[in-house]
CSV table of C-alpha atoms in Angstrom, one decimal:
chain,number,residue,atom,x,y,z
Z,215,GLY,CA,195.2,55.0,133.9
Z,216,ALA,CA,194.5,57.6,131.3
Z,217,LEU,CA,190.8,57.3,131.6
Z,218,GLY,CA,190.3,57.2,135.3
Z,219,ASP,CA,191.7,56.2,138.6
Z,220,ARG,CA,190.7,53.4,140.9
Z,221,ASN,CA,187.8,55.4,142.4
Z,222,GLY,CA,186.2,55.9,139.0
Z,223,ASP,CA,186.9,59.6,138.8
Z,224,CYS,CA,187.6,60.9,135.3
Z,225,ALA,CA,191.3,61.7,134.6
Z,226,CYS,CA,190.5,63.2,131.1
Z,227,ASP,CA,192.7,66.0,129.8
Z,228,ARG,CA,189.7,67.7,128.2
Z,229,PRO,CA,186.3,68.6,129.7
Z,230,SER,CA,183.2,66.8,128.4
Z,231,PRO,CA,181.5,68.7,125.6
Z,232,ARG,CA,178.3,70.4,126.6
Z,233,GLY,CA,175.6,72.2,124.8
Z,234,TYR,CA,173.7,69.4,123.0
Z,235,TRP,CA,171.0,71.9,122.0
Z,236,GLY,CA,173.4,73.9,119.9
Z,237,GLY,CA,175.0,76.0,122.7
Z,238,GLY,CA,178.5,74.8,121.9
Z,239,MET,CA,180.9,74.8,124.8
Z,240,THR,CA,178.9,77.2,126.8
Z,241,GLY,CA,176.1,74.7,127.6
Z,242,ARG,CA,173.4,77.2,126.5
Z,243,SER,CA,170.6,76.1,124.2
Z,244,ALA,CA,170.3,77.9,120.8
Z,245,PHE,CA,166.7,78.7,121.8
Z,246,ALA,CA,168.0,80.7,124.7
Z,247,ASP,CA,169.0,83.4,122.2
Z,248,PRO,CA,165.7,85.0,121.1
Z,249,HIS,CA,167.1,86.1,117.7
Z,250,ILE,CA,168.3,82.6,116.8
Z,251,ALA,CA,165.1,81.0,118.1
Z,252,GLU,CA,162.9,83.4,116.1
Z,253,GLY,CA,164.9,82.7,113.0
Z,254,ARG,CA,164.6,78.9,113.3
Z,255,LEU,CA,160.9,79.1,114.1
Z,256,ALA,CA,160.3,81.3,111.1
Z,257,ASN,CA,162.2,78.8,109.0
Z,258,GLN,CA,160.1,75.9,110.3
Z,259,ASP,CA,156.9,77.8,109.7
Z,260,ALA,CA,157.9,78.5,106.1
Z,261,ARG,CA,158.7,74.8,105.5
Z,262,LEU,CA,155.4,73.8,106.9
Z,263,GLY,CA,153.6,76.3,104.7
Z,264,THR,CA,155.4,74.9,101.6
Z,265,LEU,CA,154.4,71.3,102.6
Z,266,GLU,CA,150.8,72.4,103.0
Z,267,GLU,CA,150.8,73.9,99.6
Z,268,GLU,CA,152.2,70.7,98.1
Z,269,VAL,CA,149.6,68.6,99.9
Z,270,ASP,CA,146.8,70.9,98.5
Z,271,LYS,CA,148.2,70.6,95.0
Z,272,LEU,CA,148.2,66.8,95.3
Z,273,GLN,CA,144.7,66.8,96.6
Z,274,HIS,CA,143.5,68.9,93.7
Z,275,LYS,CA,145.3,66.6,91.2
Z,276,TYR,CA,143.6,63.6,92.9
Z,277,ASP,CA,140.2,65.3,92.8
Z,278,ASP,CA,140.6,66.1,89.1
Z,279,PHE,CA,141.7,62.5,88.4
Z,280,ILE,CA,138.6,61.1,90.1
Z,281,ALA,CA,136.3,63.5,88.3
Z,282,GLY,CA,137.8,62.7,85.0
Z,283,LYS,CA,137.6,59.0,85.7
Z,284,THR,CA,133.9,59.2,86.4
Z,285,ALA,CA,133.3,61.3,83.3
Z,286,ARG,CA,135.3,58.9,81.1
Z,287,ARG,CA,133.3,55.9,82.5
Z,288,GLU,CA,130.0,57.6,81.8
Z,289,ARG,CA,131.2,58.5,78.3
Z,290,PHE,CA,132.2,54.9,77.7
Z,291,ALA,CA,128.8,53.6,78.9
Z,292,GLN,CA,127.0,56.1,76.6
Z,293,LEU,CA,129.1,55.0,73.6
Z,294,LYS,CA,128.5,51.4,74.4
Z,295,ASP,CA,124.7,51.9,74.5
Z,296,ARG,CA,124.8,53.8,71.2
Z,297,VAL,CA,126.7,50.9,69.5
Z,298,TRP,CA,124.3,48.4,71.1
Z,299,GLY,CA,121.3,50.4,69.7
Z,300,LEU,CA,122.8,50.4,66.2
Z,301,GLU,CA,123.2,46.7,66.0
Z,302,ALA,CA,120.2,44.6,64.8
Z,303,HIS,CA,119.5,42.7,68.0
Z,304,HIS,CA,117.5,45.0,70.2
Z,305,CYS,CA,114.1,44.1,71.5
Z,306,ASP,CA,110.7,45.5,70.6
Z,307,ASP,CA,109.1,48.3,72.5
Z,308,ASP,CA,107.3,46.0,75.0
Z,309,HIS,CA,110.5,44.2,76.1
Z,310,LEU,CA,113.8,45.0,77.8
Z,311,SER,CA,117.1,43.8,76.4
Z,312,CYS,CA,119.2,41.8,78.8
Z,313,LYS,CA,122.3,43.0,76.8
Z,314,ASP,CA,123.8,39.5,76.9
Z,315,VAL,CA,125.5,37.3,74.3
Z,316,ALA,CA,122.2,35.5,73.7
Z,317,PHE,CA,120.3,38.7,73.0
Z,318,THR,CA,117.6,37.8,75.5
Z,319,CYS,CA,114.5,40.0,75.8
Z,320,ILE,CA,112.2,40.0,78.8
Z,321,GLY,CA,108.7,41.4,79.2
Z,322,HIS,CA,108.2,45.0,80.4
Z,323,ASN,CA,106.3,43.8,83.5
Z,324,LEU,CA,109.3,41.7,84.7
Z,325,VAL,CA,111.7,44.6,84.9
Z,326,CYS,CA,112.6,45.6,88.5
Z,327,ASP,CA,110.0,43.3,90.1
Z,328,GLY,CA,112.6,41.9,92.6
Z,329,HIS,CA,113.4,38.7,90.6
Z,330,LYS,CA,116.3,38.3,88.2
Z,331,ASP,CA,114.9,37.2,84.9
Z,332,CYS,CA,118.0,38.0,82.9
Z,333,LEU,CA,120.8,35.5,83.4
Z,334,ASN,CA,123.2,38.4,84.0
Z,335,GLY,CA,120.8,40.2,86.3
Z,336,HIS,CA,120.5,43.3,84.1
Z,337,ASP,CA,116.8,43.6,84.7
Z,338,GLU,CA,117.4,44.1,88.5
Z,339,ASP,CA,120.7,46.0,88.6
Z,340,GLU,CA,121.0,49.4,90.1
Z,341,GLU,CA,121.4,51.1,86.7
Z,342,THR,CA,118.1,49.7,85.4
Z,343,CYS,CA,116.1,50.1,88.5
Z,344,SER,CA,117.1,53.7,89.5
Z,345,ILE,CA,114.5,56.4,89.0
Z,346,ALA,CA,115.9,59.2,86.9
Z,347,ALA,CA,113.5,61.8,88.3
Z,348,SER,CA,113.4,61.4,92.1
Z,349,VAL,CA,111.3,63.5,94.5
Z,350,GLY,CA,112.2,67.2,94.2
Z,351,SER,CA,113.5,66.9,90.7
Z,352,SER,CA,112.5,69.8,88.4
Z,353,PHE,CA,112.8,69.9,84.6
Z,354,GLU,CA,112.0,72.8,82.2
Z,355,GLY,CA,111.8,73.2,78.5
Z,356,GLN,CA,110.9,75.9,76.0
Z,357,ILE,CA,108.3,75.2,73.4
Z,358,ARG,CA,109.1,76.7,70.0
Z,359,GLN,CA,107.0,74.7,67.6
Z,360,LEU,CA,103.4,74.9,66.7
Z,361,ASP,CA,101.3,73.5,69.6
Z,362,THR,CA,98.3,71.6,68.3
Z,363,CYS,CA,97.8,69.8,71.6
Z,364,THR,CA,96.9,72.1,74.5
Z,365,LYS,CA,94.4,74.8,75.2
Z,366,ARG,CA,96.9,76.9,77.0
Z,367,LYS,CA,99.6,77.0,74.3
Z,368,PRO,CA,102.5,77.3,76.7
Z,369,SER,CA,105.8,78.8,75.7
Z,370,ALA,CA,107.6,77.3,78.7
Z,371,PHE,CA,106.8,74.0,80.4
Z,372,ARG,CA,108.1,72.7,83.8
Z,373,PHE,CA,107.3,69.7,85.8
Z,374,ILE,CA,108.3,69.0,89.4
Z,375,ILE,CA,108.2,65.5,91.0
Z,376,THR,CA,106.5,65.8,94.3
Z,377,ASN,CA,106.1,62.1,95.3
Z,378,VAL,CA,107.2,58.7,94.2
Z,379,ASP,CA,105.6,55.6,95.6
Z,380,VAL,CA,106.9,52.1,94.8
Z,381,PRO,CA,104.0,49.6,95.5
Z,382,LYS,CA,105.0,46.4,97.3
Z,383,TYR,CA,102.6,44.3,95.1
Z,384,PHE,CA,103.8,45.8,91.8
Z,385,PRO,CA,107.2,47.5,92.3
Z,386,GLN,CA,107.9,47.5,88.6
Z,387,GLU,CA,105.6,50.5,88.1
Z,388,PRO,CA,106.2,53.3,90.7
Z,389,HIS,CA,103.4,55.8,91.1
Z,390,VAL,CA,104.4,59.4,90.5
Z,391,LYS,CA,102.8,62.7,91.6
Z,392,ALA,CA,104.0,65.9,90.0
Z,393,THR,CA,103.2,69.6,89.5
Z,394,ILE,CA,103.2,71.0,86.0
Z,395,LEU,CA,103.9,74.8,85.6
Z,396,MET,CA,103.2,76.4,82.3
Z,397,THR,CA,103.9,80.0,81.1
Z,398,SER,CA,101.7,81.2,78.2
Z,399,SER,CA,101.6,84.5,76.3
Z,400,LYS,CA,98.5,86.1,74.9
Z,401,ASP,CA,98.0,89.6,73.6
Z,402,GLY,CA,101.4,90.6,75.0
Z,403,HIS,CA,100.6,89.4,78.5
Z,404,GLU,CA,102.2,86.4,80.2
Z,405,THR,CA,100.1,84.1,82.4
Z,406,GLN,CA,101.1,81.1,84.5
Z,407,SER,CA,99.1,78.1,85.4
Z,408,SER,CA,99.7,75.0,87.4
Z,409,LEU,CA,98.3,71.5,87.4
Z,410,ALA,CA,98.6,68.7,90.0
Z,411,VAL,CA,99.0,65.4,88.0
Z,412,ASP,CA,99.4,61.7,88.6
Z,413,GLY,CA,101.5,59.3,86.6
Z,414,VAL,CA,103.9,56.4,86.6
Z,415,TYR,CA,107.6,55.7,86.0
Z,416,ASP,CA,108.6,53.3,83.3
Z,417,PHE,CA,111.9,51.5,84.2
Z,418,THR,CA,112.2,49.8,80.8
Z,419,HIS,CA,112.3,53.0,78.8
Z,420,ARG,CA,113.5,55.4,81.6
Z,421,LYS,CA,110.4,57.4,81.2
Z,422,VAL,CA,108.1,59.7,83.3
Z,423,ILE,CA,104.5,59.4,82.2
Z,424,LEU,CA,102.0,62.0,83.5
Z,425,TYR,CA,98.3,62.1,82.8
Z,426,SER,CA,96.4,65.4,82.2
Z,427,PRO,CA,93.5,65.9,84.7
Z,428,ASP,CA,91.7,67.9,82.0
Z,429,LYS,CA,89.1,66.4,79.7
Z,430,ASP,CA,91.5,66.6,76.7
Z,431,ASN,CA,93.0,63.2,77.8
Z,432,LEU,CA,96.5,64.3,76.9
Z,433,ILE,CA,99.5,62.3,78.1
Z,434,PHE,CA,103.0,63.9,78.7
Z,435,GLU,CA,106.0,61.6,78.6
Z,436,CYS,CA,109.7,62.5,79.2
Z,437,THR,CA,112.3,59.9,78.3
Z,438,PHE,CA,115.8,60.0,79.7
Z,439,PRO,CA,118.8,58.8,77.7
Z,440,ARG,CA,120.9,56.1,79.3
Z,441,HIS,CA,123.4,57.5,81.8
Z,442,ASP,CA,121.9,61.0,81.7
Z,443,ASN,CA,119.5,62.1,84.4
Z,444,ASN,CA,119.7,65.8,83.5
Z,445,HIS,CA,117.9,65.8,80.2
Z,446,CYS,CA,114.8,64.2,78.8
Z,447,LYS,CA,112.9,64.3,75.5
Z,448,GLY,CA,109.3,65.6,76.2
Z,449,VAL,CA,106.4,64.3,74.1
Z,450,MET,CA,102.8,65.4,74.4
Z,451,LYS,CA,100.3,63.0,72.8
Z,452,HIS,CA,96.7,62.1,72.7
Z,453,SER,CA,95.4,59.0,74.6
Z,454,GLY,CA,95.3,57.2,71.3
Z,455,GLY,CA,99.0,57.6,70.9
Z,456,ASP,CA,99.2,60.4,68.3
Z,457,VAL,CA,102.1,62.7,69.1
Z,458,CYS,CA,101.3,66.4,68.7
Z,459,LEU,CA,104.2,68.1,70.4
Z,460,THR,CA,107.9,67.4,71.2
Z,461,PHE,CA,110.5,69.4,73.0
Z,462,THR,CA,113.6,69.0,75.2
Z,463,LEU,CA,113.7,69.5,79.0
Z,464,GLU,CA,116.7,70.1,81.2
Z,465,ARG,CA,117.1,69.6,85.0
Z,466,ILE,CA,117.0,72.9,86.9
Z,467,ASP,CA,116.9,71.8,90.5
């Protein structure tokens, strides 16, 4: 027949095409020609480079989106807290608001004790029971108002958290150790002094409380806003509660 004889041999009028690698009828691969091979490899390399650039752009867009999402979430939480604080249902200074529809308040000593006293668990959630100033945290502020509290009259005040211990028997009041560094100026000369101090952390008010080792019985408190662990309002007061100095501190670690 036209396609073959009885022995199976091809009786085709044309030879079978060869050169499946781009060699045409010669049967040679295109890569056998160095000029063609180099051109194709360079083209592939350029395409891969373009793809890598596109992937990098997409990665940057994704990172920006995630960062923006986190910032928006924190901003929303801050606004929510501000609205909550303006409404006339918050608890007194000795209690924590459960922030529920029933406006429940629980005692300061029940916050972060390991047992849920708020029906919604707000008194034991991660946000409430996280310590804003962990070990190694350092905060500094400039004192520009008249200091009627201290003997040293510092112009700059810094505290560094050196240890935080959460007692098993009373976890709602972690013990804190810190170093206070003060810079003072007198007669045109700057002097620096340091104090090792003890204190506690107040979960209810997000507050570091440090006690002066001097005989002046001064107490330093730094209160953090909700959703902001980088700034705190510093207050120096006498043991009787009278405030004699206020200033703002910022995280520098």
